Short mmCIF file of C-alpha atoms in Angstrom, two decimals:
data_model
loop_
_atom_site.label_atom_id
_atom_site.label_comp_id
_atom_site.label_asym_id
_atom_site.label_seq_id
_atom_site.Cartn_x
_atom_site.Cartn_y
_atom_site.Cartn_z
CA UNK A 1 176.89 198.48 32.67
CA UNK A 2 180.49 199.31 31.80
CA UNK A 3 182.67 200.41 34.69
CA UNK A 4 186.13 201.92 34.69
CA UNK A 5 188.95 199.91 36.26
CA UNK A 6 190.51 201.51 39.34
CA UNK A 7 187.30 203.40 40.14
CA UNK A 8 184.85 203.63 43.01
CA UNK A 9 181.16 204.26 43.68
CA UNK A 10 178.59 203.87 46.44
CA UNK A 11 177.93 200.25 47.29
CA UNK A 12 174.38 198.96 46.95
CA UNK A 13 173.42 198.69 50.65
CA UNK A 14 171.43 195.51 50.01
CA UNK A 15 174.71 193.78 49.12
CA UNK A 16 175.28 193.41 52.86
CA UNK A 17 173.22 191.04 55.02
CA UNK A 18 172.76 192.60 58.46
CA UNK A 19 171.09 191.66 61.73
CA UNK A 20 167.32 191.75 62.08
CA UNK A 21 165.05 191.02 65.05
CA UNK A 22 163.24 189.83 66.90
CA UNK A 23 165.50 187.84 69.21
CA UNK A 24 168.59 187.90 66.99
CA UNK A 25 170.68 186.25 69.71
CA UNK A 26 168.63 183.07 69.29
CA UNK A 27 167.33 183.30 65.71
CA UNK A 28 170.59 184.62 64.12
CA UNK A 29 168.55 185.99 61.22
CA UNK A 30 169.99 188.47 58.75
CA UNK A 31 168.50 190.31 55.79
CA UNK A 32 169.71 192.75 53.13
CA UNK A 33 170.33 196.21 54.56
CA UNK A 34 167.98 199.06 53.88
CA UNK A 35 169.35 202.28 52.32
CA UNK A 36 172.66 203.47 53.79
CA UNK A 37 172.64 206.35 56.27
CA UNK A 38 175.53 208.07 54.49
CA UNK A 39 176.45 208.71 50.87
CA UNK A 40 180.03 208.24 49.69
CA UNK A 41 181.63 211.47 48.44
CA UNK A 42 185.22 210.43 47.81
CA UNK A 43 187.92 207.85 48.39
CA UNK A 44 191.65 207.76 47.91
CA UNK A 45 194.52 205.35 48.15
CA UNK A 46 197.90 206.41 49.53
CA UNK A 47 201.09 204.43 50.12
CA UNK A 48 203.69 205.69 52.56
CA UNK A 49 206.36 204.59 55.02
CA UNK A 50 203.93 205.40 57.85
CA UNK A 51 200.15 205.39 58.25
CA UNK A 52 198.05 208.49 57.54
CA UNK A 53 196.96 209.39 61.07
CA UNK A 54 194.91 212.44 60.12
CA UNK A 55 193.32 212.56 56.67
CA UNK A 56 193.45 216.36 56.61
CA UNK A 57 197.27 216.21 56.86
CA UNK A 58 197.48 215.07 53.24
CA UNK A 59 194.08 215.78 51.67
CA UNK A 60 191.73 218.74 51.47
CA UNK A 61 188.47 217.60 53.02
CA UNK A 62 185.54 218.18 50.61
CA UNK A 63 183.53 221.35 51.06
CA UNK A 64 180.05 221.18 49.54
CA UNK A 65 177.76 224.05 50.62
CA UNK A 66 174.55 222.78 52.19
CA UNK A 67 175.93 219.25 52.51
CA UNK A 68 179.27 219.12 54.33
CA UNK A 69 178.16 222.02 56.52
CA UNK A 70 174.56 220.85 57.00
CA UNK A 71 173.09 221.21 60.48
CA UNK A 72 171.98 217.89 61.96
CA UNK A 73 170.23 219.52 64.90
CA UNK A 74 172.46 217.55 67.28
CA UNK A 75 175.88 218.85 68.38
CA UNK A 76 177.32 215.35 68.70
CA UNK A 77 176.37 214.32 65.14
CA UNK A 78 178.45 216.07 62.45
CA UNK A 79 177.38 215.94 58.79
CA UNK A 80 180.44 213.94 57.67
CA UNK A 81 182.13 210.66 58.55
CA UNK A 82 185.61 209.68 57.39
CA UNK A 83 186.66 206.05 57.67
CA UNK A 84 190.41 205.74 57.20
CA UNK A 85 191.58 202.13 56.84
CA UNK A 86 195.24 201.18 57.16
CA UNK A 87 196.36 198.06 55.29
CA UNK A 88 199.79 196.48 55.85
CA UNK A 89 202.27 197.47 53.15
CA UNK A 90 204.76 194.90 54.38
CA UNK A 91 204.43 191.16 54.89
CA UNK A 92 202.93 190.65 58.38
CA UNK A 93 204.91 188.55 60.83
CA UNK A 94 203.46 186.39 63.57
CA UNK A 95 205.68 187.65 66.37
CA UNK A 96 206.91 191.00 65.09
CA UNK A 97 205.25 194.39 65.23
CA UNK A 98 205.13 197.37 67.55
CA UNK A 99 202.79 198.61 70.22
CA UNK A 100 201.01 200.88 67.75
CA UNK A 101 200.31 198.04 65.34
CA UNK A 102 203.12 198.88 62.92
CA UNK A 103 201.59 202.27 62.10
CA UNK A 104 205.14 203.51 61.67
CA UNK A 105 205.90 201.04 58.85
CA UNK A 106 204.92 200.88 55.17
CA UNK A 107 201.14 201.23 54.98
CA UNK A 108 198.34 201.67 52.47
CA UNK A 109 195.86 204.23 53.82
CA UNK A 110 192.36 204.33 52.29
CA UNK A 111 190.30 207.32 53.48
CA UNK A 112 186.60 207.20 52.58
CA UNK A 113 184.56 210.38 53.01
CA UNK A 114 180.83 210.06 53.65
CA UNK A 115 178.07 212.65 54.11
CA UNK A 116 174.73 212.07 55.79
CA UNK A 117 172.00 211.23 53.29
CA UNK A 118 169.03 213.51 52.80
CA UNK A 119 166.75 210.93 54.42
CA UNK A 120 168.99 210.60 57.47
CA UNK A 121 169.06 214.37 57.93
CA UNK A 122 165.27 214.39 57.77
CA UNK A 123 165.02 211.67 60.40
CA UNK A 124 167.43 213.50 62.70
CA UNK A 125 164.98 216.40 62.84
CA UNK A 126 162.59 214.10 64.73
CA UNK A 127 164.95 211.69 66.46
CA UNK A 128 162.28 210.30 68.79
CA UNK A 129 160.46 208.87 65.78
CA UNK A 130 163.55 207.99 63.72
CA UNK A 131 164.41 204.46 62.58
CA UNK A 132 166.37 202.18 64.93
CA UNK A 133 169.46 202.58 62.74
CA UNK A 134 169.42 206.38 62.96
CA UNK A 135 168.87 206.26 66.72
CA UNK A 136 171.80 203.84 67.10
CA UNK A 137 174.01 206.10 64.98
CA UNK A 138 173.12 209.01 67.26
CA UNK A 139 174.06 206.98 70.33
CA UNK A 140 177.35 205.91 68.77
CA UNK A 141 178.27 209.49 67.86
CA UNK A 142 177.44 210.59 71.40
CA UNK A 143 179.18 207.82 73.33
CA UNK A 144 181.97 206.39 71.18
CA UNK A 145 184.48 209.11 71.95
CA UNK A 146 184.64 208.26 75.67
CA UNK A 147 183.24 204.72 75.91
CA UNK A 148 185.50 202.06 74.44
CA UNK A 149 182.81 199.36 74.59
CA UNK A 150 180.37 201.44 72.57
CA UNK A 151 183.05 202.57 70.14
CA UNK A 152 183.85 198.89 69.63
CA UNK A 153 180.39 198.27 68.18
CA UNK A 154 181.64 199.75 64.89
CA UNK A 155 181.82 196.94 62.32
CA UNK A 156 183.43 196.65 58.91
CA UNK A 157 182.63 194.15 56.18
CA UNK A 158 184.42 193.24 52.99
CA UNK A 159 182.77 191.39 50.14
CA UNK A 160 184.32 190.27 46.86
CA UNK A 161 181.74 189.94 44.10
CA UNK A 162 181.59 186.51 42.42
CA UNK A 163 184.38 185.33 44.71
CA UNK A 164 184.11 181.71 43.56
CA UNK A 165 185.46 182.68 40.13
CA UNK A 166 188.35 184.83 41.38
CA UNK A 167 190.82 182.19 42.47
CA UNK A 168 190.88 183.60 46.00
CA UNK A 169 192.00 180.88 48.47
CA UNK A 170 189.18 178.89 50.06
CA UNK A 171 190.14 179.88 53.61
CA UNK A 172 189.64 183.54 52.66
CA UNK A 173 186.38 182.85 50.81
CA UNK A 174 184.89 181.68 54.11
CA UNK A 175 185.21 185.21 55.50
CA UNK A 176 183.63 186.93 52.51
CA UNK A 177 181.01 189.41 53.74
CA UNK A 178 181.53 188.46 57.40
CA UNK A 179 181.52 191.47 59.77
CA UNK A 180 184.50 192.29 61.98
CA UNK A 181 184.16 194.37 65.12
CA UNK A 182 186.63 197.23 65.22
CA UNK A 183 187.68 197.24 68.87
CA UNK A 184 191.29 197.92 69.88
CA UNK A 185 192.21 198.56 66.25
CA UNK A 186 189.82 201.52 66.03
CA UNK A 187 190.57 205.16 66.82
CA UNK A 188 187.76 207.72 67.08
CA UNK A 189 188.63 211.37 66.47
CA UNK A 190 186.16 214.23 66.52
CA UNK A 191 186.99 217.05 64.10
CA UNK A 192 185.30 220.38 63.36
CA UNK A 193 182.54 219.06 61.10
CA UNK A 194 183.26 215.34 60.87
CA UNK A 195 184.17 212.23 62.81
CA UNK A 196 187.22 210.31 61.64
CA UNK A 197 187.26 206.61 62.45
CA UNK A 198 190.59 204.91 61.80
CA UNK A 199 190.84 201.14 61.36
CA UNK A 200 194.35 199.77 61.85
CA UNK A 201 194.39 196.35 60.19
CA UNK A 202 197.97 195.91 61.40
CA UNK A 203 196.51 195.31 64.88
CA UNK A 204 194.23 192.48 63.74
CA UNK A 205 194.96 188.82 64.44
CA UNK A 206 197.85 187.44 62.40
CA UNK A 207 195.79 185.24 60.07
CA UNK A 208 193.32 188.06 59.33
CA UNK A 209 195.94 190.64 58.39
CA UNK A 210 198.04 188.00 56.61
CA UNK A 211 195.05 187.00 54.50
CA UNK A 212 194.23 190.61 53.63
CA UNK A 213 197.85 191.40 52.77
CA UNK A 214 197.91 188.34 50.50
CA UNK A 215 194.92 189.77 48.61
CA UNK A 216 196.39 193.23 47.95
CA UNK A 217 198.34 192.28 44.77
CA UNK A 218 195.17 190.68 43.38
CA UNK A 219 192.93 193.74 43.96
CA UNK A 220 193.01 194.57 40.20
CA UNK A 221 191.36 191.21 39.47
CA UNK A 222 188.07 191.74 41.26
CA UNK A 223 185.30 194.05 42.47
CA UNK A 224 185.37 194.62 46.20
CA UNK A 225 182.67 196.12 48.42
CA UNK A 226 183.55 197.50 51.82
CA UNK A 227 180.81 198.54 54.24
CA UNK A 228 180.36 199.73 57.81
CA UNK A 229 177.63 199.49 60.42
CA UNK A 230 177.05 199.83 64.15
CA UNK A 231 176.32 196.51 65.81
CA UNK A 232 172.74 196.19 67.05
CA UNK A 233 172.33 194.03 70.15
CA UNK A 234 168.76 194.64 71.33
CA UNK A 235 165.47 194.22 69.46
CA UNK A 236 164.83 197.96 69.66
CA UNK A 237 168.15 198.63 67.87
CA UNK A 238 167.25 196.40 64.91
CA UNK A 239 167.30 196.06 62.02
CA UNK A 240 170.92 196.99 61.54
CA UNK A 241 171.51 199.32 58.63
CA UNK A 242 174.57 200.11 56.58
CA UNK A 243 176.27 203.36 57.55
CA UNK A 244 177.95 203.63 54.17
CA UNK A 245 179.81 201.54 51.64
CA UNK A 246 182.28 201.76 48.78
CA UNK A 247 182.39 199.58 45.68
CA UNK A 248 185.98 199.36 44.42
CA UNK A 249 186.44 198.19 40.85
CA UNK A 250 189.79 196.60 39.99
CA UNK A 251 191.69 198.71 42.52
CA UNK A 252 195.35 198.81 41.45
CA UNK A 253 197.89 199.12 44.31
CA UNK A 254 200.49 200.26 41.77
CA UNK A 255 198.42 203.41 41.25
CA UNK A 256 198.32 204.34 44.93
CA UNK A 257 199.39 207.92 45.60
CA UNK A 258 202.93 207.81 47.00
CA UNK A 259 203.44 209.95 50.09
CA UNK A 260 205.36 213.14 49.48
CA UNK A 261 202.63 214.82 47.42
CA UNK A 262 201.16 217.42 49.78
CA UNK A 263 197.68 218.93 50.00
CA UNK A 264 195.88 216.64 47.60
CA UNK A 265 192.22 216.89 46.62
CA UNK A 266 190.32 213.94 48.04
#
């Protein structure tokens, strides 16, 4: 299937191997994820001299009657999720940086807008009998705003397709597809009809952000999947399931929207 360079689509959820029970702590078994709980609606790529703290400051949030305003039957679960990832626009330094993780320096911001899938909405109508993944999502939406430990169960994963043939350094290949907990680098914000989760890569360990920054110029050379999940820790919370994912084809940093263009369509 032909795909356009510098384009995006929903990731195939089964691309990501996620936790399954029983007794994951001992067995450490993973399996391809079932269908994602959210569908990707849009993504964008902006470069500015500071991070995009609120997606709505620069982009019009999608409005799709019956979808972005759908009732979930639960006040704490809005129909949309925005994951806004900040990538370092400058070379990371080992000892430099600011208390806010260099959010006030040159940054690539990548907002992804997701809407709950039809199946997830159906399950939310009978939450007592919903899948473990839907129940865990409900708990995260309810508790993440005020409980740092629960908020920190949000995980992101990046996977380069056919990484062995890309020329990516071996030390980076070892992390391909590995999940990373978003703890202190994550900010949860509840909006009118969506939750916005920000991931500040500038706050990650030096080698992690250095490795990712090194990859940015090579983005046009490969296909990259990024996915998110909530970490399952008990048998009754498993199997883990993908919240949502984005498949980025030959993403070109040179085509990033440069800040200064107001009120863009996302």
